[in-house]
Amino acid sequence: MKMTLAALTLSLAAPAATAQQMTQTTPLERGGRIGSPETFTGTVFVAPVFGPEMNDVSAGEVTFMPGARSAWHTHPVGQYLVVTAGTGWYQEEGEAKQVMRTGDVVFAPAGVNHWHGATEGTSVTHYAIQAVEDGSAVTWGARVSDEDYGG
């Protein structure tokens, strides 16, 4: 009887243990779009990498063509940028513009107003990783002026 009960318990538990499984998506399946002119200057391609299924964390692959950049913005939980190709710039409000290159990881703490994008002569691609808090992962501000971008 104990063995039958144990076998029944295992057989009932087995489907629950295998209900979730690993998945794989290709870049073509994930798609993407040109970034909105309300939040980007220049040509920017934004493609989802993964949605917020894991602790409300999501990621997007963002490619900025030369001269393109984001608007000023903040993140309620912060943001990681993992640079995968090219050379770009990022800037925290009130600080000097900084260079980011392939392999660099940039962290913007929660609430820090910043922008990021390509340099004037090179493109840059990065993964942008952030979490949602109170239904939002980003608060957009003003577009970065040509003067601020070039200065």
XYZ file of C-alpha atoms in Angstrom:
151
model
C 0.000 0.000 0.000
C 2.793 2.454 0.883
C 4.524 1.698 -2.415
C 1.282 2.235 -4.380
C 0.666 5.528 -2.598
C 4.246 6.656 -3.292
C 3.938 5.697 -6.967
C 0.636 7.551 -7.259
C 2.137 10.626 -5.590
C 5.108 10.589 -7.993
C 2.892 10.128 -11.041
C 0.702 13.063 -10.001
C 3.738 15.244 -9.299
C 5.508 14.388 -12.571
C 3.254 16.456 -14.858
C 3.693 19.514 -12.626
C 7.460 19.085 -12.726
C 7.460 18.998 -16.521
C 4.692 21.566 -17.118
C 7.298 24.247 -17.839
C 10.117 23.743 -20.240
C 12.930 25.696 -21.799
C 12.125 27.744 -24.887
C 14.153 29.310 -27.664
C 13.311 32.198 -29.964
C 15.199 33.436 -32.999
C 15.739 37.084 -33.902
C 13.206 36.716 -36.719
C 10.565 35.439 -34.291
C 11.189 38.319 -31.872
C 10.875 40.992 -34.539
C 11.461 44.645 -33.791
C 10.622 48.155 -34.919
C 12.081 51.569 -35.610
C 12.203 53.632 -32.397
C 9.595 56.329 -31.902
C 10.656 59.898 -32.786
C 9.116 60.929 -29.452
C 11.764 58.984 -27.535
C 14.678 58.763 -30.016
C 16.556 61.106 -32.336
C 17.883 59.551 -35.542
C 17.504 55.980 -36.745
C 17.156 53.454 -33.927
C 16.018 49.824 -34.207
C 14.487 48.286 -31.066
C 13.972 44.518 -30.846
C 12.644 42.631 -27.820
C 15.007 40.022 -26.349
C 12.762 38.791 -23.552
C 9.653 40.048 -21.793
C 9.047 40.519 -18.066
C 8.184 36.882 -17.276
C 11.010 36.648 -14.708
C 10.624 39.026 -11.756
C 9.335 41.772 -14.084
C 12.755 42.052 -15.795
C 12.818 42.598 -19.563
C 15.477 43.255 -22.191
C 15.641 44.801 -25.616
C 18.363 44.898 -28.226
C 18.769 48.488 -29.383
C 20.831 49.536 -32.405
C 21.611 53.223 -32.862
C 22.877 54.392 -36.245
C 25.564 57.148 -36.212
C 24.191 60.301 -34.587
C 21.156 58.542 -33.069
C 20.345 58.659 -29.359
C 17.611 58.203 -26.795
C 15.772 61.027 -25.093
C 16.584 61.775 -21.458
C 14.942 59.173 -19.244
C 14.944 57.417 -15.876
C 14.183 53.879 -14.712
C 12.417 53.162 -11.413
C 14.618 50.143 -10.676
C 17.683 51.082 -12.761
C 18.985 49.824 -16.102
C 21.906 47.797 -17.394
C 23.322 48.413 -20.863
C 25.427 45.550 -22.235
C 27.247 46.826 -25.326
C 27.429 44.077 -27.956
C 28.790 46.004 -30.968
C 30.244 49.391 -31.854
C 31.004 52.519 -29.900
C 28.533 54.887 -28.297
C 28.013 57.522 -25.675
C 25.991 57.781 -22.488
C 25.507 60.686 -20.157
C 24.114 61.196 -16.685
C 22.454 64.572 -16.217
C 24.970 67.091 -14.857
C 27.976 64.897 -15.720
C 30.306 64.652 -18.722
C 29.434 62.392 -21.641
C 31.150 58.967 -21.427
C 32.259 56.476 -24.102
C 30.895 52.915 -24.147
C 32.425 50.187 -26.326
C 31.800 46.570 -27.258
C 31.963 44.458 -24.100
C 31.266 47.318 -21.676
C 28.430 47.122 -19.140
C 26.919 50.424 -18.026
C 24.601 50.669 -15.014
C 22.191 53.566 -14.494
C 20.861 53.480 -10.915
C 17.166 53.952 -10.151
C 15.942 57.467 -10.847
C 19.152 58.713 -12.522
C 18.294 60.895 -15.532
C 20.421 59.830 -18.506
C 20.587 59.217 -22.253
C 22.592 56.853 -24.460
C 23.235 56.302 -28.136
C 25.742 56.178 -30.972
C 28.630 58.555 -31.510
C 28.483 60.967 -34.428
C 30.486 58.590 -36.643
C 29.809 55.055 -35.357
C 26.820 52.871 -34.638
C 26.315 51.030 -31.363
C 24.189 48.069 -30.305
C 23.401 47.186 -26.716
C 21.033 45.096 -24.668
C 18.956 47.325 -22.388
C 17.876 45.383 -19.282
C 15.415 46.867 -16.807
C 12.607 45.927 -14.421
C 9.049 47.155 -14.031
C 7.899 48.890 -10.865
C 4.305 50.055 -10.434
C 3.584 49.146 -14.067
C 6.456 51.110 -15.654
C 10.061 50.398 -16.623
C 10.919 53.880 -17.932
C 9.894 57.513 -17.646
C 10.761 59.517 -20.752
C 11.855 63.147 -20.648
C 12.958 65.738 -23.195
C 14.827 64.841 -26.340
C 18.582 65.400 -26.215
C 19.383 68.569 -28.163
C 22.028 68.611 -30.883
C 24.001 71.020 -28.698
C 23.934 68.680 -25.670
C 24.689 65.669 -27.872
C 27.649 67.281 -29.636
C 28.977 69.160 -26.601
